[in-house]
mmCIF file of C-alpha atoms in Angstrom:
data_model
loop_
_atom_site.group_PDB
_atom_site.id
_atom_site.type_symbol
_atom_site.label_atom_id
_atom_site.label_comp_id
_atom_site.label_asym_id
_atom_site.label_seq_id
_atom_site.Cartn_x
_atom_site.Cartn_y
_atom_site.Cartn_z
ATOM 1 C CA UNK A 1 -163.103 -174.377 27.751
ATOM 2 C CA UNK A 2 -160.546 -171.563 28.797
ATOM 3 C CA UNK A 3 -157.450 -173.504 28.449
ATOM 4 C CA UNK A 4 -158.354 -176.297 25.885
ATOM 5 C CA UNK A 5 -157.685 -179.976 26.368
ATOM 6 C CA UNK A 6 -153.831 -179.841 26.789
ATOM 7 C CA UNK A 7 -153.801 -179.234 30.655
ATOM 8 C CA UNK A 8 -156.184 -181.753 31.756
ATOM 9 C CA UNK A 9 -154.622 -184.565 29.199
ATOM 10 C CA UNK A 10 -151.172 -183.716 30.664
ATOM 11 C CA UNK A 11 -152.240 -183.617 34.299
ATOM 12 C CA UNK A 12 -154.188 -186.832 33.828
ATOM 13 C CA UNK A 13 -151.498 -188.726 32.208
ATOM 14 C CA UNK A 14 -148.984 -187.668 34.763
ATOM 15 C CA UNK A 15 -151.731 -188.811 37.710
ATOM 16 C CA UNK A 16 -152.086 -192.058 35.868
ATOM 17 C CA UNK A 17 -148.248 -192.737 35.614
ATOM 18 C CA UNK A 18 -147.836 -191.659 39.374
ATOM 19 C CA UNK A 19 -150.699 -193.878 40.320
ATOM 20 C CA UNK A 20 -149.039 -196.753 38.399
ATOM 21 C CA UNK A 21 -145.707 -196.054 40.071
ATOM 22 C CA UNK A 22 -147.597 -196.093 43.597
ATOM 23 C CA UNK A 23 -148.748 -199.613 42.771
ATOM 24 C CA UNK A 24 -145.373 -200.843 42.652
ATOM 25 C CA UNK A 25 -145.581 -200.864 46.455
ATOM 26 C CA UNK A 26 -147.963 -204.051 46.325
ATOM 27 C CA UNK A 27 -146.665 -207.113 47.876
ATOM 28 C CA UNK A 28 -148.111 -210.154 49.149
ATOM 29 C CA UNK A 29 -149.466 -208.718 52.199
ATOM 30 C CA UNK A 30 -151.136 -205.626 50.765
ATOM 31 C CA UNK A 31 -154.690 -205.257 51.635
ATOM 32 C CA UNK A 32 -157.384 -203.214 50.166
ATOM 33 C CA UNK A 33 -156.352 -200.196 52.152
ATOM 34 C CA UNK A 34 -153.055 -200.170 50.396
ATOM 35 C CA UNK A 35 -154.649 -200.229 46.817
ATOM 36 C CA UNK A 36 -157.810 -198.125 46.905
ATOM 37 C CA UNK A 37 -156.012 -194.744 46.970
ATOM 38 C CA UNK A 38 -153.930 -195.757 43.810
ATOM 39 C CA UNK A 39 -157.165 -197.045 42.095
ATOM 40 C CA UNK A 40 -158.953 -193.814 42.969
ATOM 41 C CA UNK A 41 -156.174 -191.848 41.466
ATOM 42 C CA UNK A 42 -156.462 -193.875 38.375
ATOM 43 C CA UNK A 43 -160.009 -193.213 38.013
ATOM 44 C CA UNK A 44 -159.522 -189.490 38.467
ATOM 45 C CA UNK A 45 -156.814 -189.419 35.888
ATOM 46 C CA UNK A 46 -158.784 -191.659 33.408
ATOM 47 C CA UNK A 47 -161.738 -189.193 33.805
ATOM 48 C CA UNK A 48 -159.419 -186.132 32.944
ATOM 49 C CA UNK A 49 -157.910 -188.043 29.956
ATOM 50 C CA UNK A 50 -161.078 -189.376 28.475
ATOM 51 C CA UNK A 51 -163.001 -185.970 28.456
ATOM 52 C CA UNK A 52 -159.990 -184.032 27.243
ATOM 53 C CA UNK A 53 -159.102 -186.441 24.633
ATOM 54 C CA UNK A 54 -162.658 -186.339 23.286
ATOM 55 C CA UNK A 55 -162.490 -182.500 23.354
ATOM 56 C CA UNK A 56 -159.180 -182.591 21.457
ATOM 57 C CA UNK A 57 -160.059 -185.137 18.716
ATOM 58 C CA UNK A 58 -163.708 -183.707 18.156
ATOM 59 C CA UNK A 59 -162.540 -180.071 18.585
ATOM 60 C CA UNK A 60 -159.837 -180.305 15.961
ATOM 61 C CA UNK A 61 -162.095 -182.054 13.333
ATOM 62 C CA UNK A 62 -163.973 -180.004 10.784
ATOM 63 C CA UNK A 63 -167.465 -179.258 12.034
ATOM 64 C CA UNK A 64 -169.088 -181.591 9.356
ATOM 65 C CA UNK A 65 -166.898 -184.433 10.365
ATOM 66 C CA UNK A 66 -167.480 -184.007 14.045
ATOM 67 C CA UNK A 67 -169.415 -187.531 14.023
ATOM 68 C CA UNK A 68 -166.733 -189.268 12.157
ATOM 69 C CA UNK A 69 -164.137 -187.824 14.644
ATOM 70 C CA UNK A 70 -166.221 -189.024 17.579
ATOM 71 C CA UNK A 71 -166.614 -192.360 16.007
ATOM 72 C CA UNK A 72 -162.953 -192.607 15.597
ATOM 73 C CA UNK A 73 -162.115 -191.486 19.114
ATOM 74 C CA UNK A 74 -164.258 -194.367 20.395
ATOM 75 C CA UNK A 75 -162.764 -196.871 18.238
ATOM 76 C CA UNK A 76 -159.367 -195.775 19.199
ATOM 77 C CA UNK A 77 -160.444 -196.094 22.884
ATOM 78 C CA UNK A 78 -161.599 -199.654 22.494
ATOM 79 C CA UNK A 79 -158.545 -200.573 20.608
ATOM 80 C CA UNK A 80 -156.354 -199.072 23.021
ATOM 81 C CA UNK A 81 -157.980 -201.154 25.640
ATOM 82 C CA UNK A 82 -157.559 -204.354 23.741
ATOM 83 C CA UNK A 83 -154.103 -203.746 22.801
ATOM 84 C CA UNK A 84 -153.123 -202.678 26.266
ATOM 85 C CA UNK A 85 -154.628 -205.700 27.775
ATOM 86 C CA UNK A 86 -152.964 -207.938 25.284
ATOM 87 C CA UNK A 87 -149.535 -206.380 25.740
ATOM 88 C CA UNK A 88 -149.662 -206.011 29.483
ATOM 89 C CA UNK A 89 -150.970 -209.766 29.652
ATOM 90 C CA UNK A 90 -148.064 -210.854 27.528
ATOM 91 C CA UNK A 91 -145.584 -209.164 29.701
ATOM 92 C CA UNK A 92 -147.083 -210.713 32.841
ATOM 93 C CA UNK A 93 -146.854 -214.230 30.988
ATOM 94 C CA UNK A 94 -143.307 -213.557 30.159
ATOM 95 C CA UNK A 95 -142.469 -212.173 33.612
ATOM 96 C CA UNK A 96 -143.643 -215.210 35.257
ATOM 97 C CA UNK A 97 -141.921 -217.415 32.934
ATOM 98 C CA UNK A 98 -138.682 -215.619 33.458
ATOM 99 C CA UNK A 99 -138.927 -215.895 37.312
ATOM 100 C CA UNK A 100 -141.077 -218.761 38.311
ATOM 101 C CA UNK A 101 -138.747 -221.586 38.132
ATOM 102 C CA UNK A 102 -136.016 -219.573 40.063
ATOM 103 C CA UNK A 103 -138.593 -218.831 42.777
ATOM 104 C CA UNK A 104 -139.441 -222.508 42.962
ATOM 105 C CA UNK A 105 -135.849 -223.385 43.397
ATOM 106 C CA UNK A 106 -135.312 -220.650 46.153
ATOM 107 C CA UNK A 107 -138.478 -222.090 47.754
ATOM 108 C CA UNK A 108 -136.777 -225.547 48.109
ATOM 109 C CA UNK A 109 -139.046 -227.132 45.397
ATOM 110 C CA UNK A 110 -137.281 -230.199 43.884
ATOM 111 C CA UNK A 111 -135.896 -229.407 40.319
ATOM 112 C CA UNK A 112 -137.768 -232.199 38.678
ATOM 113 C CA UNK A 113 -141.076 -230.826 40.137
ATOM 114 C CA UNK A 114 -140.040 -227.252 39.278
ATOM 115 C CA UNK A 115 -139.369 -228.272 35.772
ATOM 116 C CA UNK A 116 -142.796 -229.810 35.299
ATOM 117 C CA UNK A 117 -144.497 -226.772 36.996
ATOM 118 C CA UNK A 118 -142.739 -224.366 34.540
ATOM 119 C CA UNK A 119 -145.541 -225.263 32.102
ATOM 120 C CA UNK A 120 -148.105 -223.507 34.375
ATOM 121 C CA UNK A 121 -146.804 -219.977 33.739
ATOM 122 C CA UNK A 122 -150.136 -218.767 32.225
ATOM 123 C CA UNK A 123 -151.979 -220.002 35.202
ATOM 124 C CA UNK A 124 -149.649 -218.248 37.565
ATOM 125 C CA UNK A 125 -149.770 -215.076 35.388
ATOM 126 C CA UNK A 126 -153.513 -215.097 36.262
ATOM 127 C CA UNK A 127 -152.828 -215.228 39.986
ATOM 128 C CA UNK A 128 -153.428 -218.927 40.460
ATOM 129 C CA UNK A 129 -150.837 -221.333 42.018
ATOM 130 C CA UNK A 130 -150.647 -224.555 40.297
ATOM 131 C CA UNK A 131 -151.273 -226.918 43.415
ATOM 132 C CA UNK A 132 -153.333 -229.897 43.362
ATOM 133 C CA UNK A 133 -154.985 -231.788 46.185
ATOM 134 C CA UNK A 134 -152.534 -234.612 45.634
ATOM 135 C CA UNK A 135 -149.461 -232.457 46.474
ATOM 136 C CA UNK A 136 -148.194 -232.748 49.994
ATOM 137 C CA UNK A 137 -149.043 -229.716 52.080
ATOM 138 C CA UNK A 138 -145.464 -228.525 52.541
ATOM 139 C CA UNK A 139 -144.875 -228.592 48.773
ATOM 140 C CA UNK A 140 -148.102 -227.036 48.032
ATOM 141 C CA UNK A 141 -147.194 -224.189 50.456
ATOM 142 C CA UNK A 142 -143.794 -223.705 48.687
ATOM 143 C CA UNK A 143 -145.337 -223.773 45.096
ATOM 144 C CA UNK A 144 -147.918 -221.263 46.390
ATOM 145 C CA UNK A 145 -145.201 -219.002 47.854
ATOM 146 C CA UNK A 146 -143.204 -219.180 44.474
ATOM 147 C CA UNK A 147 -146.121 -218.418 42.471
ATOM 148 C CA UNK A 148 -147.168 -215.489 44.482
ATOM 149 C CA UNK A 149 -143.644 -214.034 44.219
ATOM 150 C CA UNK A 150 -143.476 -214.779 40.322
ATOM 151 C CA UNK A 151 -146.843 -213.313 39.839
ATOM 152 C CA UNK A 152 -145.634 -209.924 41.708
ATOM 153 C CA UNK A 153 -142.393 -209.948 39.829
ATOM 154 C CA UNK A 154 -144.297 -209.765 36.618
ATOM 155 C CA UNK A 155 -146.883 -207.574 37.902
ATOM 156 C CA UNK A 156 -144.440 -204.965 38.884
ATOM 157 C CA UNK A 157 -142.835 -205.332 35.335
ATOM 158 C CA UNK A 158 -146.186 -204.741 33.684
ATOM 159 C CA UNK A 159 -146.997 -201.768 36.051
ATOM 160 C CA UNK A 160 -143.696 -200.317 35.101
ATOM 161 C CA UNK A 161 -144.489 -200.636 31.370
ATOM 162 C CA UNK A 162 -148.103 -198.966 32.008
ATOM 163 C CA UNK A 163 -146.483 -196.212 33.865
ATOM 164 C CA UNK A 164 -143.938 -195.534 31.007
ATOM 165 C CA UNK A 165 -146.676 -195.423 28.494
ATOM 166 C CA UNK A 166 -148.614 -192.987 30.729
ATOM 167 C CA UNK A 167 -145.656 -190.678 31.263
ATOM 168 C CA UNK A 168 -144.882 -190.916 27.518
ATOM 169 C CA UNK A 169 -148.517 -190.067 26.919
ATOM 170 C CA UNK A 170 -148.307 -186.855 29.085
ATOM 171 C CA UNK A 171 -145.158 -185.708 26.939
ATOM 172 C CA UNK A 172 -147.181 -186.320 23.723
ATOM 173 C CA UNK A 173 -150.220 -184.418 25.325
ATOM 174 C CA UNK A 174 -148.030 -181.369 25.258
ATOM 175 C CA UNK A 175 -148.429 -181.423 21.420
ATOM 176 C CA UNK A 176 -152.295 -181.363 21.382
ATOM 177 C CA UNK A 177 -153.737 -178.572 19.529
ATOM 178 C CA UNK A 178 -156.289 -176.486 21.471
ATOM 179 C CA UNK A 179 -159.057 -177.252 18.942
ATOM 180 C CA UNK A 180 -161.783 -174.844 17.303
ATOM 181 C CA UNK A 181 -162.853 -172.030 19.127
ATOM 182 C CA UNK A 182 -165.919 -169.693 18.586
ATOM 183 C CA UNK A 183 -169.016 -169.962 16.403
ATOM 184 C CA UNK A 184 -169.607 -173.319 14.788
ATOM 185 C CA UNK A 185 -166.960 -175.176 16.821
ATOM 186 C CA UNK A 186 -167.628 -178.889 17.498
#
């Protein structure tokens, strides 16, 4: 109440961007211990952002439109989640499509097999290697390795995009108005 929504918005978005950048350290061997600190930081950041954004939106609306402002804020949160998921998912699929075949070739998968497996980019973007029980064990291992590497490349690209949006959001948060103060404020 003393400083308004701007400081927690800026801090939250900077923490979110920093946590995203921290997730760039993920690799094939990263266990839960290497992930949870970044996810905890994301949770703290989102807590700051959600509360402060509600304060900024509702606090800058005329009192008689406070309910409408709250509804618009909730709708914007939901729309942002849907758009963010769609955009980052598209980045994942495009990223896998851009690197999967080269990772298959690097792993020693024959070109004919790699060409056929290229169509499985959506599956690989979901973290699933396109192996079948009919594949020889050595080939299945190579396909799995290439799938993991392509997934990680795409994940890192998506994380960089998310971090960029969060850091841009921190810059935009500097423009947020303090909101109403005093009697009758929402």
